[in-house]
């Protein structure tokens, strides 16, 4: 299943509820699909939901980093390791690209 910015137009509480519902369905094996691809600009959302994150350059769009998310579900956004991974991804995204 491909989801392109699925929660971006929603208010914070509705988006959070739907993220949790989707993760519950996925982790409990109640969805008849093998994989979900989520496109998002929200780093915290990516770390919260995904097992693997690809960071793209701005132009041209190339993969500049592949990050495996080491945390089991359910994830705690307040965990220091969670926050550190969010910060590390932000640093990769905002670093100057050369070449």
JSON list of C-alpha atoms in Angstrom, two decimals:
[
{"chain": "A", "resi": 1, "resn": "UNK", "atom": "CA", "xyz": [0.00, 0.00, 0.00]},
{"chain": "A", "resi": 2, "resn": "UNK", "atom": "CA", "xyz": [1.34, 3.46, -0.93]},
{"chain": "A", "resi": 3, "resn": "UNK", "atom": "CA", "xyz": [0.35, 6.38, 1.30]},
{"chain": "A", "resi": 4, "resn": "UNK", "atom": "CA", "xyz": [1.41, 9.86, 0.14]},
{"chain": "A", "resi": 5, "resn": "UNK", "atom": "CA", "xyz": [1.25, 12.35, 3.03]},
{"chain": "A", "resi": 6, "resn": "UNK", "atom": "CA", "xyz": [-1.78, 10.51, 4.48]},
{"chain": "A", "resi": 7, "resn": "UNK", "atom": "CA", "xyz": [-2.03, 12.56, 7.68]},
{"chain": "A", "resi": 8, "resn": "UNK", "atom": "CA", "xyz": [-0.81, 16.00, 6.58]},
{"chain": "A", "resi": 9, "resn": "UNK", "atom": "CA", "xyz": [-4.24, 17.61, 6.08]},
{"chain": "A", "resi": 10, "resn": "UNK", "atom": "CA", "xyz": [-5.64, 16.41, 9.41]},
{"chain": "A", "resi": 11, "resn": "UNK", "atom": "CA", "xyz": [-5.74, 18.09, 12.79]},
{"chain": "A", "resi": 12, "resn": "UNK", "atom": "CA", "xyz": [-3.17, 16.84, 15.31]},
{"chain": "A", "resi": 13, "resn": "UNK", "atom": "CA", "xyz": [-5.53, 14.63, 17.35]},
{"chain": "A", "resi": 14, "resn": "UNK", "atom": "CA", "xyz": [-7.19, 12.98, 14.36]},
{"chain": "A", "resi": 15, "resn": "UNK", "atom": "CA", "xyz": [-3.83, 12.34, 12.70]},
{"chain": "A", "resi": 16, "resn": "UNK", "atom": "CA", "xyz": [-2.47, 10.79, 15.89]},
{"chain": "A", "resi": 17, "resn": "UNK", "atom": "CA", "xyz": [-5.52, 8.54, 16.24]},
{"chain": "A", "resi": 18, "resn": "UNK", "atom": "CA", "xyz": [-5.29, 7.35, 12.64]},
{"chain": "A", "resi": 19, "resn": "UNK", "atom": "CA", "xyz": [-1.54, 6.72, 12.89]},
{"chain": "A", "resi": 20, "resn": "UNK", "atom": "CA", "xyz": [-2.12, 4.56, 15.95]},
{"chain": "A", "resi": 21, "resn": "UNK", "atom": "CA", "xyz": [-5.04, 2.74, 14.32]},
{"chain": "A", "resi": 22, "resn": "UNK", "atom": "CA", "xyz": [-2.99, 1.99, 11.20]},
{"chain": "A", "resi": 23, "resn": "UNK", "atom": "CA", "xyz": [-0.05, 0.73, 13.25]},
{"chain": "A", "resi": 24, "resn": "UNK", "atom": "CA", "xyz": [-2.35, -1.47, 15.34]},
{"chain": "A", "resi": 25, "resn": "UNK", "atom": "CA", "xyz": [-3.88, -3.02, 12.23]},
{"chain": "A", "resi": 26, "resn": "UNK", "atom": "CA", "xyz": [-0.45, -3.54, 10.68]},
{"chain": "A", "resi": 27, "resn": "UNK", "atom": "CA", "xyz": [1.36, -4.96, 13.72]},
{"chain": "A", "resi": 28, "resn": "UNK", "atom": "CA", "xyz": [-1.54, -7.28, 14.57]},
{"chain": "A", "resi": 29, "resn": "UNK", "atom": "CA", "xyz": [-1.53, -8.70, 11.04]},
{"chain": "A", "resi": 30, "resn": "UNK", "atom": "CA", "xyz": [-5.09, -7.57, 10.33]},
{"chain": "A", "resi": 31, "resn": "UNK", "atom": "CA", "xyz": [-4.22, -6.02, 6.96]},
{"chain": "A", "resi": 32, "resn": "UNK", "atom": "CA", "xyz": [-3.98, -8.36, 3.94]},
{"chain": "A", "resi": 33, "resn": "UNK", "atom": "CA", "xyz": [-0.86, -6.65, 2.58]},
{"chain": "A", "resi": 34, "resn": "UNK", "atom": "CA", "xyz": [2.86, -7.31, 2.92]},
{"chain": "A", "resi": 35, "resn": "UNK", "atom": "CA", "xyz": [4.22, -3.77, 3.00]},
{"chain": "A", "resi": 36, "resn": "UNK", "atom": "CA", "xyz": [3.29, -0.11, 3.41]},
{"chain": "A", "resi": 37, "resn": "UNK", "atom": "CA", "xyz": [5.21, 2.76, 1.81]},
{"chain": "A", "resi": 38, "resn": "UNK", "atom": "CA", "xyz": [4.59, 6.12, 3.47]},
{"chain": "A", "resi": 39, "resn": "UNK", "atom": "CA", "xyz": [5.75, 9.39, 1.92]},
{"chain": "A", "resi": 40, "resn": "UNK", "atom": "CA", "xyz": [6.04, 12.11, 4.56]},
{"chain": "A", "resi": 41, "resn": "UNK", "atom": "CA", "xyz": [7.89, 15.32, 5.36]},
{"chain": "A", "resi": 42, "resn": "UNK", "atom": "CA", "xyz": [7.26, 14.74, 9.07]},
{"chain": "A", "resi": 43, "resn": "UNK", "atom": "CA", "xyz": [10.42, 13.23, 10.58]},
{"chain": "A", "resi": 44, "resn": "UNK", "atom": "CA", "xyz": [8.78, 12.29, 13.88]},
{"chain": "A", "resi": 45, "resn": "UNK", "atom": "CA", "xyz": [5.95, 10.56, 12.02]},
{"chain": "A", "resi": 46, "resn": "UNK", "atom": "CA", "xyz": [8.48, 8.56, 9.99]},
{"chain": "A", "resi": 47, "resn": "UNK", "atom": "CA", "xyz": [10.39, 7.45, 13.09]},
{"chain": "A", "resi": 48, "resn": "UNK", "atom": "CA", "xyz": [7.14, 6.62, 14.91]},
{"chain": "A", "resi": 49, "resn": "UNK", "atom": "CA", "xyz": [5.66, 4.52, 12.11]},
{"chain": "A", "resi": 50, "resn": "UNK", "atom": "CA", "xyz": [8.43, 3.13, 9.92]},
{"chain": "A", "resi": 51, "resn": "UNK", "atom": "CA", "xyz": [11.01, 0.37, 10.19]},
{"chain": "A", "resi": 52, "resn": "UNK", "atom": "CA", "xyz": [13.20, 1.90, 7.48]},
{"chain": "A", "resi": 53, "resn": "UNK", "atom": "CA", "xyz": [13.53, 5.52, 6.37]},
{"chain": "A", "resi": 54, "resn": "UNK", "atom": "CA", "xyz": [14.97, 6.77, 3.09]},
{"chain": "A", "resi": 55, "resn": "UNK", "atom": "CA", "xyz": [16.10, 10.40, 3.08]},
{"chain": "A", "resi": 56, "resn": "UNK", "atom": "CA", "xyz": [16.04, 12.06, -0.35]},
{"chain": "A", "resi": 57, "resn": "UNK", "atom": "CA", "xyz": [18.05, 15.03, -1.59]},
{"chain": "A", "resi": 58, "resn": "UNK", "atom": "CA", "xyz": [16.11, 18.05, -2.76]},
{"chain": "A", "resi": 59, "resn": "UNK", "atom": "CA", "xyz": [17.10, 18.28, -6.42]},
{"chain": "A", "resi": 60, "resn": "UNK", "atom": "CA", "xyz": [17.60, 15.98, -8.10]},
{"chain": "A", "resi": 61, "resn": "UNK", "atom": "CA", "xyz": [15.82, 13.55, -5.81]},
{"chain": "A", "resi": 62, "resn": "UNK", "atom": "CA", "xyz": [18.36, 10.91, -4.81]},
{"chain": "A", "resi": 63, "resn": "UNK", "atom": "CA", "xyz": [18.60, 8.68, -1.76]},
{"chain": "A", "resi": 64, "resn": "UNK", "atom": "CA", "xyz": [21.20, 10.28, 0.52]},
{"chain": "A", "resi": 65, "resn": "UNK", "atom": "CA", "xyz": [20.60, 8.07, 3.56]},
{"chain": "A", "resi": 66, "resn": "UNK", "atom": "CA", "xyz": [18.93, 4.82, 4.51]},
{"chain": "A", "resi": 67, "resn": "UNK", "atom": "CA", "xyz": [18.13, 4.56, 8.20]},
{"chain": "A", "resi": 68, "resn": "UNK", "atom": "CA", "xyz": [16.88, 1.46, 9.96]},
{"chain": "A", "resi": 69, "resn": "UNK", "atom": "CA", "xyz": [14.65, 2.32, 12.91]},
{"chain": "A", "resi": 70, "resn": "UNK", "atom": "CA", "xyz": [15.75, 0.03, 15.77]},
{"chain": "A", "resi": 71, "resn": "UNK", "atom": "CA", "xyz": [12.75, 0.50, 18.08]},
{"chain": "A", "resi": 72, "resn": "UNK", "atom": "CA", "xyz": [9.94, -2.01, 18.60]},
{"chain": "A", "resi": 73, "resn": "UNK", "atom": "CA", "xyz": [6.30, -0.99, 18.45]},
{"chain": "A", "resi": 74, "resn": "UNK", "atom": "CA", "xyz": [4.68, 0.70, 20.26]},
{"chain": "A", "resi": 75, "resn": "UNK", "atom": "CA", "xyz": [7.21, 3.52, 20.22]},
{"chain": "A", "resi": 76, "resn": "UNK", "atom": "CA", "xyz": [7.58, 6.24, 22.82]},
{"chain": "A", "resi": 77, "resn": "UNK", "atom": "CA", "xyz": [8.12, 9.71, 21.35]},
{"chain": "A", "resi": 78, "resn": "UNK", "atom": "CA", "xyz": [9.57, 10.92, 24.66]},
{"chain": "A", "resi": 79, "resn": "UNK", "atom": "CA", "xyz": [12.28, 8.25, 24.78]},
{"chain": "A", "resi": 80, "resn": "UNK", "atom": "CA", "xyz": [15.71, 9.93, 24.53]},
{"chain": "A", "resi": 81, "resn": "UNK", "atom": "CA", "xyz": [16.84, 7.46, 21.83]},
{"chain": "A", "resi": 82, "resn": "UNK", "atom": "CA", "xyz": [13.71, 8.24, 19.79]},
{"chain": "A", "resi": 83, "resn": "UNK", "atom": "CA", "xyz": [14.40, 11.99, 20.09]},
{"chain": "A", "resi": 84, "resn": "UNK", "atom": "CA", "xyz": [18.07, 11.47, 19.15]},
{"chain": "A", "resi": 85, "resn": "UNK", "atom": "CA", "xyz": [17.12, 9.58, 15.97]},
{"chain": "A", "resi": 86, "resn": "UNK", "atom": "CA", "xyz": [14.68, 12.36, 15.00]},
{"chain": "A", "resi": 87, "resn": "UNK", "atom": "CA", "xyz": [17.46, 14.92, 15.55]},
{"chain": "A", "resi": 88, "resn": "UNK", "atom": "CA", "xyz": [19.99, 12.84, 13.57]},
{"chain": "A", "resi": 89, "resn": "UNK", "atom": "CA", "xyz": [17.63, 12.57, 10.60]},
{"chain": "A", "resi": 90, "resn": "UNK", "atom": "CA", "xyz": [16.94, 16.31, 10.76]},
{"chain": "A", "resi": 91, "resn": "UNK", "atom": "CA", "xyz": [20.71, 16.94, 10.67]},
{"chain": "A", "resi": 92, "resn": "UNK", "atom": "CA", "xyz": [21.08, 14.70, 7.59]},
{"chain": "A", "resi": 93, "resn": "UNK", "atom": "CA", "xyz": [18.21, 16.49, 5.84]},
{"chain": "A", "resi": 94, "resn": "UNK", "atom": "CA", "xyz": [19.57, 19.96, 6.52]},
{"chain": "A", "resi": 95, "resn": "UNK", "atom": "CA", "xyz": [23.26, 19.25, 5.86]},
{"chain": "A", "resi": 96, "resn": "UNK", "atom": "CA", "xyz": [24.69, 20.83, 2.75]},
{"chain": "A", "resi": 97, "resn": "UNK", "atom": "CA", "xyz": [24.92, 18.36, -0.08]},
{"chain": "A", "resi": 98, "resn": "UNK", "atom": "CA", "xyz": [28.10, 18.41, -2.14]},
{"chain": "A", "resi": 99, "resn": "UNK", "atom": "CA", "xyz": [28.73, 16.92, -5.54]}
]
